[in-house]
Amino acid sequence: MESLGVLLTLPMNPYLEAELHRRCHLFRLWESPPAHRKDFLQANAPSIRAVVGNATVGADAETIDALPRLEIVASYSVGLDKVDLARCRERGIRVTYTPDVLTDDAADLAIGLSIATLRRLCEADRYVRAGSWKAKGDYKLTSRFSGKTVGILGLGRIGLAVAKRAEAFGCPICYHSRTKNPNVNYKYFHSVLELAGNCDVLIVACPLTKETHHIINHEVINTLGPKGVLVNIGRGPHVDEPELISALVEGRLGAAALDVYEHEPDIPEELFRLENVVLTPHVGSATWETRKAMADLVLGNLEAHVLNKPLLTPFL
Ligand code: NAP
């Protein structure tokens, strides 16, 4: 792979970066200040044949257009919303991603967030640390997770793994996807609105597309209601964030747990002041084990491409 010029868009994983540096001709995009990126790309375009991006910076149309020799985009993520797939199709650029290896971690997080939110684990932790247990007495009662109806928006790899885990907690499962899955007995709803009206905990696990942008809107949030819990482990723009905040403040929605946000890493400060939310910094796949497996998939895909072998996890 020494001859392969690879553009890495962000410092996403030290192991991946070291291996790319060792095996390829590596270009680090972030080392060039934003104002000089265009010049940097233009200067190195003759050498760059691959882009490795992630859920934060992928390969947008501008980057793709600046790289006439680009052959492959190997994303260090399963979500491809930061890759201009239409442009890649037009140009015949191959696209790979990292499905399956991160499914368990993302599903674990969805369940962890659901329990943390209903049982108020983070708030209870703050109560103990502040000395309030001794000073003010026992912590308030919370709501149970076991047995609550879990609604899953996007019953794909991660959604199914969430369902399997939630079943073990005795939770009835229902879901909405564009297509009904004939292999499961979970209750299917034709719309997200119907789903929201029939579950206690709504877990968002679909990809970000034009169709799913703000799929969690005013109507869906109101339907989920004052006792409902929203858990977003998909992508931030699935949720109309200002609407979510108003609903939480006004008590129109019970609680929310968010791993992803509309404008990461900027998070509306109002959320910091709310006790009925649990916030994590986009860590769905962020374990040593999974990130190593994702890095190995990126490297394996690039190697397969160079050797003209079948790609390990092709998307396009
Ligand atoms: P997947 O296997 O492709 O599953 C996606 C599911 O969403 C499918 O069931 C699909 O079914 C459904 N879907 C697609 N478009 C939809 C729409 N318009 N309305 C309703 N449902 C729709 O993907 P996955 O591996 O489970 O990953 C799902 C997403 O999770 C990724 O795209 C990524 O954005 C996110 N993710 C986040 C983290 C994190 O760190 N928080 C980590 C990993 C992944 P139909 O095609 O039948 O609609």
Short mmCIF file of C-alpha atoms and ligand atoms in Angstrom, two decimals:
data_model
loop_
_atom_site.label_atom_id
_atom_site.label_comp_id
_atom_site.label_asym_id
_atom_site.label_seq_id
_atom_site.Cartn_x
_atom_site.Cartn_y
_atom_site.Cartn_z
CA MET A 1 0.00 0.00 0.00
CA GLU A 2 3.05 2.36 0.13
CA SER A 3 2.01 4.02 -3.09
CA LEU A 4 -1.50 4.81 -1.84
CA GLY A 5 -1.94 8.47 -0.93
CA VAL A 6 -4.48 8.66 1.90
CA LEU A 7 -6.14 11.81 3.22
CA LEU A 8 -7.08 11.41 6.90
CA THR A 9 -9.63 14.10 7.78
CA LEU A 10 -9.27 14.16 11.59
CA PRO A 11 -7.08 12.55 14.28
CA MET A 12 -9.68 9.85 14.98
CA ASN A 13 -7.63 6.92 16.30
CA PRO A 14 -3.89 6.80 17.11
CA TYR A 15 -3.58 3.15 16.01
CA LEU A 16 -5.29 3.84 12.69
CA GLU A 17 -3.16 6.91 12.10
CA ALA A 18 0.08 5.09 12.94
CA GLU A 19 -0.81 2.18 10.64
CA LEU A 20 -1.79 4.51 7.79
CA HIS A 21 1.48 6.37 8.30
CA ARG A 22 3.44 3.09 8.29
CA ARG A 23 1.67 1.49 5.33
CA CYS A 24 0.64 4.39 3.06
CA HIS A 25 1.53 7.94 2.09
CA LEU A 26 -0.49 9.81 4.71
CA PHE A 27 -1.84 13.36 4.44
CA ARG A 28 -3.31 14.87 7.61
CA LEU A 29 -6.01 17.37 6.65
CA TRP A 30 -6.31 18.97 10.09
CA GLU A 31 -2.67 20.04 10.08
CA SER A 32 -3.54 22.61 7.49
CA PRO A 33 -5.49 25.60 8.92
CA PRO A 34 -9.09 25.77 7.62
CA ALA A 35 -8.31 28.87 5.55
CA HIS A 36 -5.56 26.98 3.68
CA ARG A 37 -7.37 23.65 3.15
CA LYS A 38 -8.19 24.40 -0.48
CA ASP A 39 -4.51 25.06 -1.27
CA PHE A 40 -3.45 22.00 0.72
CA LEU A 41 -5.83 19.78 -1.24
CA GLN A 42 -4.84 21.31 -4.55
CA ALA A 43 -1.14 20.85 -3.81
CA ASN A 44 -1.55 17.18 -2.82
CA ALA A 45 -4.40 16.18 -5.13
CA PRO A 46 -2.10 14.35 -7.59
CA SER A 47 -1.11 11.91 -4.80
CA ILE A 48 -4.41 11.42 -2.92
CA ARG A 49 -6.38 8.34 -4.01
CA ALA A 50 -8.18 7.58 -0.74
CA VAL A 51 -10.03 9.52 1.96
CA VAL A 52 -10.49 8.20 5.48
CA GLY A 53 -13.14 10.20 7.33
CA ASN A 54 -15.50 9.67 10.24
CA ALA A 55 -18.86 10.79 11.59
CA THR A 56 -17.51 14.32 12.09
CA VAL A 57 -15.59 15.04 8.89
CA GLY A 58 -16.12 12.72 5.95
CA ALA A 59 -15.89 13.49 2.26
CA ASP A 60 -18.19 16.28 1.13
CA ALA A 61 -18.69 17.35 -2.48
CA GLU A 62 -16.05 20.07 -2.19
CA THR A 63 -13.38 17.64 -0.98
CA ILE A 64 -14.31 15.04 -3.59
CA ASP A 65 -14.24 17.64 -6.37
CA ALA A 66 -10.81 18.81 -5.21
CA LEU A 67 -9.42 15.28 -5.61
CA PRO A 68 -9.57 14.16 -9.26
CA ARG A 69 -7.61 10.96 -8.54
CA LEU A 70 -9.86 9.86 -5.65
CA GLU A 71 -10.78 6.16 -5.92
CA ILE A 72 -12.09 5.19 -2.49
CA VAL A 73 -13.63 6.72 0.63
CA ALA A 74 -13.12 4.39 3.61
CA SER A 75 -15.25 5.72 6.44
CA TYR A 76 -14.36 5.05 10.06
CA SER A 77 -18.08 4.95 10.90
CA VAL A 78 -21.24 3.09 9.96
CA GLY A 79 -23.22 6.26 9.32
CA LEU A 80 -22.35 7.80 5.96
CA ASP A 81 -24.18 11.10 6.30
CA LYS A 82 -20.88 13.02 6.06
CA VAL A 83 -20.03 11.40 2.72
CA ASP A 84 -21.56 12.80 -0.46
CA LEU A 85 -22.75 9.45 -1.74
CA ALA A 86 -24.35 10.92 -4.87
CA ARG A 87 -21.03 12.50 -5.89
CA CYS A 88 -19.20 9.23 -5.20
CA ARG A 89 -21.71 7.37 -7.39
CA GLU A 90 -21.30 9.89 -10.21
CA ARG A 91 -17.52 9.62 -10.08
CA GLY A 92 -17.42 5.82 -9.59
CA ILE A 93 -15.65 6.27 -6.24
CA ARG A 94 -15.93 3.26 -3.96
CA VAL A 95 -17.23 3.74 -0.41
CA THR A 96 -16.63 1.45 2.56
CA TYR A 97 -17.85 1.74 6.15
CA THR A 98 -17.68 -0.13 9.47
CA PRO A 99 -20.97 -1.98 10.06
CA ASP A 100 -21.54 -4.78 12.62
CA VAL A 101 -18.34 -4.34 14.66
CA LEU A 102 -19.87 -1.39 16.54
CA THR A 103 -23.42 -2.71 16.84
CA ASP A 104 -23.07 -4.18 20.34
CA ASP A 105 -21.48 -1.05 21.79
CA ALA A 106 -24.10 1.25 20.33
CA ALA A 107 -26.90 -1.01 21.60
CA ASP A 108 -25.29 -1.28 25.05
CA LEU A 109 -25.20 2.51 25.20
CA ALA A 110 -28.86 2.82 24.20
CA ILE A 111 -29.89 0.55 27.07
CA GLY A 112 -27.45 2.23 29.47
CA LEU A 113 -28.87 5.66 28.60
CA SER A 114 -32.45 4.42 28.96
CA ILE A 115 -31.76 3.10 32.45
CA ALA A 116 -29.66 6.11 33.42
CA THR A 117 -32.49 8.42 32.39
CA LEU A 118 -35.38 6.59 34.04
CA ARG A 119 -33.47 5.80 37.24
CA ARG A 120 -31.81 9.25 37.22
CA LEU A 121 -28.39 7.66 37.71
CA CYS A 122 -26.35 10.73 36.81
CA GLU A 123 -28.44 13.02 39.02
CA ALA A 124 -28.26 10.48 41.86
CA ASP A 125 -24.48 10.37 41.45
CA ARG A 126 -24.37 14.17 41.71
CA TYR A 127 -26.60 13.97 44.81
CA VAL A 128 -24.13 11.68 46.57
CA ARG A 129 -21.06 13.67 45.53
CA ALA A 130 -22.62 16.93 46.73
CA GLY A 131 -23.10 15.43 50.21
CA SER A 132 -26.88 15.78 49.81
CA TRP A 133 -27.67 12.24 50.97
CA LYS A 134 -26.34 13.04 54.43
CA ALA A 135 -27.60 16.60 54.43
CA LYS A 136 -31.06 16.15 52.89
CA GLY A 137 -31.87 12.47 53.30
CA ASP A 138 -32.83 9.73 50.86
CA TYR A 139 -32.90 10.42 47.14
CA LYS A 140 -36.30 10.78 45.44
CA LEU A 141 -38.04 7.81 43.82
CA THR A 142 -37.52 7.22 40.11
CA SER A 143 -39.13 5.14 37.31
CA ARG A 144 -38.28 1.58 36.40
CA PHE A 145 -36.97 0.51 33.01
CA SER A 146 -37.90 -3.19 33.17
CA GLY A 147 -41.25 -3.79 31.52
CA LYS A 148 -41.50 -0.39 29.81
CA THR A 149 -42.55 -0.50 26.15
CA VAL A 150 -39.54 0.27 23.99
CA GLY A 151 -40.14 1.80 20.56
CA ILE A 152 -37.27 1.59 18.10
CA LEU A 153 -36.99 3.94 15.16
CA GLY A 154 -34.85 2.04 12.62
CA LEU A 155 -34.83 -1.69 13.28
CA GLY A 156 -31.51 -2.34 11.54
CA ARG A 157 -28.33 -3.85 12.96
CA ILE A 158 -28.25 -1.58 16.01
CA GLY A 159 -32.03 -1.41 16.43
CA LEU A 160 -32.28 -5.20 16.49
CA ALA A 161 -29.45 -5.44 19.04
CA VAL A 162 -31.29 -2.89 21.22
CA ALA A 163 -34.49 -4.93 20.89
CA LYS A 164 -32.73 -8.14 21.93
CA ARG A 165 -31.32 -6.46 25.04
CA ALA A 166 -34.59 -4.72 25.96
CA GLU A 167 -36.45 -8.04 25.65
CA ALA A 168 -34.21 -9.40 28.38
CA PHE A 169 -35.56 -6.61 30.61
CA GLY A 170 -39.11 -7.79 29.94
CA CYS A 171 -39.85 -4.82 27.69
CA PRO A 172 -42.45 -5.19 24.94
CA ILE A 173 -40.84 -4.03 21.67
CA CYS A 174 -42.35 -2.07 18.81
CA TYR A 175 -40.69 -0.33 15.89
CA HIS A 176 -40.93 1.75 12.77
CA SER A 177 -38.76 1.44 9.68
CA ARG A 178 -39.75 2.09 6.07
CA THR A 179 -40.15 -1.66 5.63
CA LYS A 180 -41.67 -4.24 7.98
CA ASN A 181 -39.19 -6.92 9.01
CA PRO A 182 -40.81 -10.31 8.28
CA ASN A 183 -38.35 -12.10 10.59
CA VAL A 184 -39.42 -10.52 13.88
CA ASN A 185 -42.59 -10.59 15.97
CA TYR A 186 -42.24 -7.05 17.29
CA LYS A 187 -45.21 -4.78 16.67
CA TYR A 188 -44.72 -2.67 13.54
CA PHE A 189 -46.05 0.87 13.15
CA HIS A 190 -46.39 2.58 9.80
CA SER A 191 -45.24 5.95 11.08
CA VAL A 192 -42.95 7.37 13.72
CA LEU A 193 -45.95 9.25 15.13
CA GLU A 194 -47.85 6.02 15.75
CA LEU A 195 -44.70 4.53 17.25
CA ALA A 196 -44.31 7.51 19.61
CA GLY A 197 -47.92 7.14 20.71
CA ASN A 198 -47.45 3.51 21.63
CA CYS A 199 -44.18 3.37 23.56
CA ASP A 200 -42.68 4.65 26.80
CA VAL A 201 -39.08 4.87 25.62
CA LEU A 202 -38.41 5.90 22.01
CA ILE A 203 -34.92 4.95 20.82
CA VAL A 204 -33.68 6.54 17.59
CA ALA A 205 -31.34 4.26 15.64
CA CYS A 206 -31.88 5.09 11.96
CA PRO A 207 -29.40 6.66 9.53
CA LEU A 208 -29.42 10.41 8.89
CA THR A 209 -30.90 11.15 5.48
CA LYS A 210 -33.07 13.90 3.99
CA GLU A 211 -36.10 11.85 5.10
CA THR A 212 -34.97 11.42 8.71
CA HIS A 213 -33.76 15.00 9.29
CA HIS A 214 -35.93 16.32 12.18
CA ILE A 215 -37.98 13.13 12.11
CA ILE A 216 -38.37 13.77 15.85
CA ASN A 217 -40.38 16.99 15.62
CA HIS A 218 -42.94 18.91 17.69
CA GLU A 219 -45.74 16.46 16.94
CA VAL A 220 -43.69 13.34 17.69
CA ILE A 221 -42.37 14.81 20.94
CA ASN A 222 -45.85 15.86 22.09
CA THR A 223 -47.15 12.40 21.25
CA LEU A 224 -44.39 10.72 23.25
CA GLY A 225 -45.66 12.92 26.04
CA PRO A 226 -44.91 14.01 29.62
CA LYS A 227 -44.05 10.49 30.74
CA GLY A 228 -42.15 9.55 27.58
CA VAL A 229 -38.39 9.21 27.24
CA LEU A 230 -36.48 10.00 24.06
CA VAL A 231 -33.10 8.31 23.54
CA ASN A 232 -31.07 9.43 20.52
CA ILE A 233 -28.08 7.31 19.56
CA GLY A 234 -28.51 7.92 15.81
CA ARG A 235 -27.46 11.38 14.66
CA GLY A 236 -28.17 14.80 16.18
CA PRO A 237 -30.16 16.25 13.26
CA HIS A 238 -32.79 13.53 13.68
CA VAL A 239 -34.14 15.71 16.48
CA ASP A 240 -35.42 19.28 16.25
CA GLU A 241 -33.22 20.37 19.15
CA PRO A 242 -34.86 23.73 20.07
CA GLU A 243 -38.23 21.94 20.06
CA LEU A 244 -36.85 19.17 22.28
CA ILE A 245 -35.52 21.71 24.78
CA SER A 246 -38.85 23.58 24.92
CA ALA A 247 -40.69 20.31 25.46
CA LEU A 248 -38.36 19.27 28.28
CA VAL A 249 -38.58 22.68 29.97
CA GLU A 250 -42.38 22.83 29.65
CA GLY A 251 -42.85 19.23 30.79
CA ARG A 252 -44.38 18.18 27.44
CA LEU A 253 -41.71 15.45 27.30
CA GLY A 254 -40.68 13.43 30.34
CA ALA A 255 -36.96 13.04 29.79
CA ALA A 256 -34.28 12.58 27.15
CA ALA A 257 -30.91 10.95 26.73
CA LEU A 258 -28.70 12.19 23.93
CA ASP A 259 -25.45 10.84 22.58
CA VAL A 260 -25.59 12.99 19.44
CA TYR A 261 -26.45 16.65 18.77
CA GLU A 262 -27.40 18.92 15.90
CA HIS A 263 -24.17 20.95 15.94
CA GLU A 264 -21.54 18.80 17.67
CA PRO A 265 -19.59 19.55 19.76
CA ASP A 266 -21.76 22.63 20.44
CA ILE A 267 -24.54 21.69 22.79
CA PRO A 268 -27.27 24.18 23.75
CA GLU A 269 -26.52 25.35 27.28
CA GLU A 270 -30.17 24.99 28.29
CA LEU A 271 -29.62 21.23 28.25
CA PHE A 272 -26.90 21.51 30.92
CA ARG A 273 -29.41 23.01 33.33
CA LEU A 274 -32.03 20.27 32.96
CA GLU A 275 -32.05 17.39 35.43
CA ASN A 276 -34.28 15.25 33.21
CA VAL A 277 -31.60 14.73 30.57
CA VAL A 278 -28.53 12.52 30.33
CA LEU A 279 -25.85 13.69 27.90
CA THR A 280 -22.94 11.75 26.43
CA PRO A 281 -20.43 13.09 23.87
CA HIS A 282 -21.10 10.89 20.79
CA VAL A 283 -19.54 7.78 22.29
CA GLY A 284 -21.75 5.05 20.81
CA SER A 285 -18.81 3.08 19.42
CA ALA A 286 -16.10 4.56 21.63
CA THR A 287 -14.55 1.52 23.31
CA TRP A 288 -10.99 0.30 22.82
CA GLU A 289 -12.24 -2.99 21.41
CA THR A 290 -14.63 -1.55 18.86
CA ARG A 291 -12.46 1.32 17.72
CA LYS A 292 -9.61 -1.15 17.04
CA ALA A 293 -12.00 -3.36 15.03
CA MET A 294 -13.23 -0.32 13.09
CA ALA A 295 -9.65 0.75 12.35
CA ASP A 296 -8.79 -2.77 11.14
CA LEU A 297 -11.79 -2.68 8.80
CA VAL A 298 -10.68 0.65 7.33
CA LEU A 299 -7.16 -0.73 6.80
CA GLY A 300 -8.48 -4.03 5.41
CA ASN A 301 -10.73 -2.22 2.94
CA LEU A 302 -7.90 0.00 1.71
CA GLU A 303 -5.62 -3.02 1.34
CA ALA A 304 -8.28 -4.96 -0.58
CA HIS A 305 -8.77 -1.97 -2.86
CA VAL A 306 -5.06 -1.69 -3.62
CA LEU A 307 -4.73 -5.43 -4.22
CA ASN A 308 -7.84 -5.45 -6.40
CA LYS A 309 -9.55 -7.92 -4.07
CA PRO A 310 -13.20 -7.78 -2.95
CA LEU A 311 -13.73 -5.02 -0.38
CA LEU A 312 -14.46 -6.26 3.15
CA THR A 313 -17.41 -3.95 3.88
CA PRO A 314 -18.40 -2.08 0.73
CA PHE A 315 -21.31 0.36 0.79
CA LEU A 316 -20.89 1.49 -2.81
P1 NAP B 1 -28.73 -0.16 9.51
O1 NAP B 1 -28.47 -1.58 9.81
O2 NAP B 1 -28.64 0.32 8.11
O3 NAP B 1 -30.18 0.18 10.11
C1 NAP B 1 -30.85 1.34 9.83
C2 NAP B 1 -32.34 1.12 10.03
O4 NAP B 1 -33.01 2.38 9.83
C3 NAP B 1 -32.97 0.14 9.06
O5 NAP B 1 -33.83 -0.68 9.78
C4 NAP B 1 -33.75 1.01 8.10
O6 NAP B 1 -34.89 0.27 7.64
C5 NAP B 1 -34.13 2.18 8.99
N1 NAP B 1 -34.41 3.41 8.23
C6 NAP B 1 -33.73 3.93 7.19
N2 NAP B 1 -34.34 5.03 6.74
C7 NAP B 1 -35.43 5.19 7.51
C8 NAP B 1 -36.49 6.14 7.52
N3 NAP B 1 -36.56 7.13 6.60
N4 NAP B 1 -37.46 6.01 8.45
C9 NAP B 1 -37.43 5.01 9.34
N5 NAP B 1 -36.46 4.07 9.38
C10 NAP B 1 -35.48 4.17 8.47
O7 NAP B 1 -27.76 0.78 10.34
P2 NAP B 1 -27.10 0.53 11.79
O8 NAP B 1 -25.80 -0.15 11.65
O9 NAP B 1 -28.14 -0.06 12.68
O10 NAP B 1 -26.80 2.05 12.22
C11 NAP B 1 -27.85 2.99 12.31
C12 NAP B 1 -27.32 4.39 12.51
O11 NAP B 1 -26.85 4.53 13.85
C13 NAP B 1 -26.12 4.78 11.66
O12 NAP B 1 -26.53 5.22 10.37
C14 NAP B 1 -25.46 5.88 12.46
O13 NAP B 1 -25.90 7.14 12.02
C15 NAP B 1 -25.95 5.63 13.87
N6 NAP B 1 -24.82 5.26 14.78
C16 NAP B 1 -24.52 6.11 15.82
C17 NAP B 1 -23.48 5.77 16.68
C18 NAP B 1 -23.12 6.67 17.82
O14 NAP B 1 -21.95 6.77 18.17
N7 NAP B 1 -24.08 7.28 18.48
C19 NAP B 1 -22.74 4.59 16.49
C20 NAP B 1 -23.07 3.78 15.43
C21 NAP B 1 -24.12 4.13 14.56
P3 NAP B 1 -35.66 0.62 6.28
O15 NAP B 1 -34.61 0.69 5.22
O16 NAP B 1 -36.64 -0.49 6.14
O17 NAP B 1 -36.33 1.94 6.53
#
